[in-house]
Short mmCIF file of C-alpha atoms in Angstrom, two decimals:
data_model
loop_
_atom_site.label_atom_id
_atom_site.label_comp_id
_atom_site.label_asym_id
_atom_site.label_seq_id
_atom_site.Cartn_x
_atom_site.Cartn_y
_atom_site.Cartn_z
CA UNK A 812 -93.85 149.45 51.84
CA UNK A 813 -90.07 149.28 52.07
CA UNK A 814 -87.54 147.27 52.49
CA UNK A 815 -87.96 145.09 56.04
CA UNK A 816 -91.06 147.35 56.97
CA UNK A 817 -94.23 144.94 58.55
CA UNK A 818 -97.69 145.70 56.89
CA UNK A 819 -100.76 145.87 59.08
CA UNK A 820 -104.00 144.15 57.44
CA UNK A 821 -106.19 144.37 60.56
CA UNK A 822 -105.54 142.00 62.95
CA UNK A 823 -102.17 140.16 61.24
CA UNK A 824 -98.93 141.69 60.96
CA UNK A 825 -97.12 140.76 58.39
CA UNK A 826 -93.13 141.04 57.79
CA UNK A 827 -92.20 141.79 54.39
CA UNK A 828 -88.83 139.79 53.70
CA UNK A 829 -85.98 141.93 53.06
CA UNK A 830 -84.00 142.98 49.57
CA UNK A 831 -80.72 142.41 49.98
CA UNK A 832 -79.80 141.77 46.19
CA UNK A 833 -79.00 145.75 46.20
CA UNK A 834 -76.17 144.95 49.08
CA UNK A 835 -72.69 144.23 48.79
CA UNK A 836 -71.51 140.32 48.46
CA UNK A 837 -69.46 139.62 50.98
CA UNK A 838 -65.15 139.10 50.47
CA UNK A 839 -66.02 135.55 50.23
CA UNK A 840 -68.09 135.36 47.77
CA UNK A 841 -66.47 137.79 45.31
CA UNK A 842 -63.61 135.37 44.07
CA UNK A 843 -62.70 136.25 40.69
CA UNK A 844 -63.49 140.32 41.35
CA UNK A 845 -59.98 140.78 42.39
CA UNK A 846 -58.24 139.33 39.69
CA UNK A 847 -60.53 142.45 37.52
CA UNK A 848 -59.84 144.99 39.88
CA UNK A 849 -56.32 144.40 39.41
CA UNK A 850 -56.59 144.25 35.57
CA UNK A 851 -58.33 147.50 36.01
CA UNK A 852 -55.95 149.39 37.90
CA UNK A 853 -52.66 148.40 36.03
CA UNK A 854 -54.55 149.15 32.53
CA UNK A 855 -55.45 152.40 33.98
CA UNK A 856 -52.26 153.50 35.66
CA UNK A 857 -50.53 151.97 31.74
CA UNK A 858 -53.12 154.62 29.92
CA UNK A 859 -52.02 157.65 32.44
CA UNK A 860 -47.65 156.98 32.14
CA UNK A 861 -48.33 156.10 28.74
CA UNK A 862 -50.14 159.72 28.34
CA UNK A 863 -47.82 161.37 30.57
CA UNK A 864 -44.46 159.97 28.74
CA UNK A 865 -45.92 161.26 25.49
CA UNK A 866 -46.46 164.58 26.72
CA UNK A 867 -42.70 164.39 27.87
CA UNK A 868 -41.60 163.09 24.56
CA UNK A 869 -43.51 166.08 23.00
CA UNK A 870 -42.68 169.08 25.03
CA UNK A 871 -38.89 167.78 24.23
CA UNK A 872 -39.31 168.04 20.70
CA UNK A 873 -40.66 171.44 20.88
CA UNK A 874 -37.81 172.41 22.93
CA UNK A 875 -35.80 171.34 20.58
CA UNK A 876 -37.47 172.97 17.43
CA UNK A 877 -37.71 176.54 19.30
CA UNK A 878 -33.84 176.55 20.08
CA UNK A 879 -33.12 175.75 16.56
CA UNK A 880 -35.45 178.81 15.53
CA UNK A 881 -34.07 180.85 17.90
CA UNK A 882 -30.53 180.37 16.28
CA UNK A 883 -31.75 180.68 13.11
CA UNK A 884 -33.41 183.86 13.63
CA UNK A 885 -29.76 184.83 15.43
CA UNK A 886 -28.14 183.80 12.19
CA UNK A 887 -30.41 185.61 10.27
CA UNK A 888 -30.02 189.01 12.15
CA UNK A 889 -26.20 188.25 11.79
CA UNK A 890 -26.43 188.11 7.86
CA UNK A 891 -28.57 190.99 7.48
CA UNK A 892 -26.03 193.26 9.46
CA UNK A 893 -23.09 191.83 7.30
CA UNK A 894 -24.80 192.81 4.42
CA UNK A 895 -26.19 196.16 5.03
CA UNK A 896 -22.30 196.74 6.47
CA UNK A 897 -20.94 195.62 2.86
CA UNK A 898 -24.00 197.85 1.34
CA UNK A 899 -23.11 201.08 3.60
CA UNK A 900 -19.35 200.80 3.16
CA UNK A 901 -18.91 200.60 -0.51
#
């Protein structure tokens, strides 16, 4: 039997009351659910520009940390051809 279906026993029909604990309550009734649903959102939208200003923070830093090895690799190819110049001159 389901849910506001009528059972026949015979010669009596019977309707089965409804279930309507699986429905949802009406505005009305739901008074403090907004103040959650709020609290929800703004702690999930804090968690994701919290996440997303890390990342930011991070891909700056190693920015910064390849440019200095990249002029410290140009340094380095700069010293090696002074001194192999000094070697092969004198």
């Amino acid at each position: 039997m389901g849910c506001g279906q009528e059972e026949n026993t015979g010669r009596m029909v019977i309707a089965m009351p409804m279930d309507t604990s699986r429905w949802p309550q009406p505005r009305n009734q739901r008074k403090g659910f907004l103040l959650l649903d709020v609290l929800l959102g703004i702690t999930i939208f804090s968690i994701f520009v919290g996440f997303a200003s890390f990342s930011l923070l991070f891909s700056e830093q190693l920015a910064m940390k390849s440019g200095d090895r990249a002029r410290a690799y140009a340094l380095s190819e700069q010293a090696l051809e002074a001194a192999r110049s000094i070697r092969n001159s004198g």
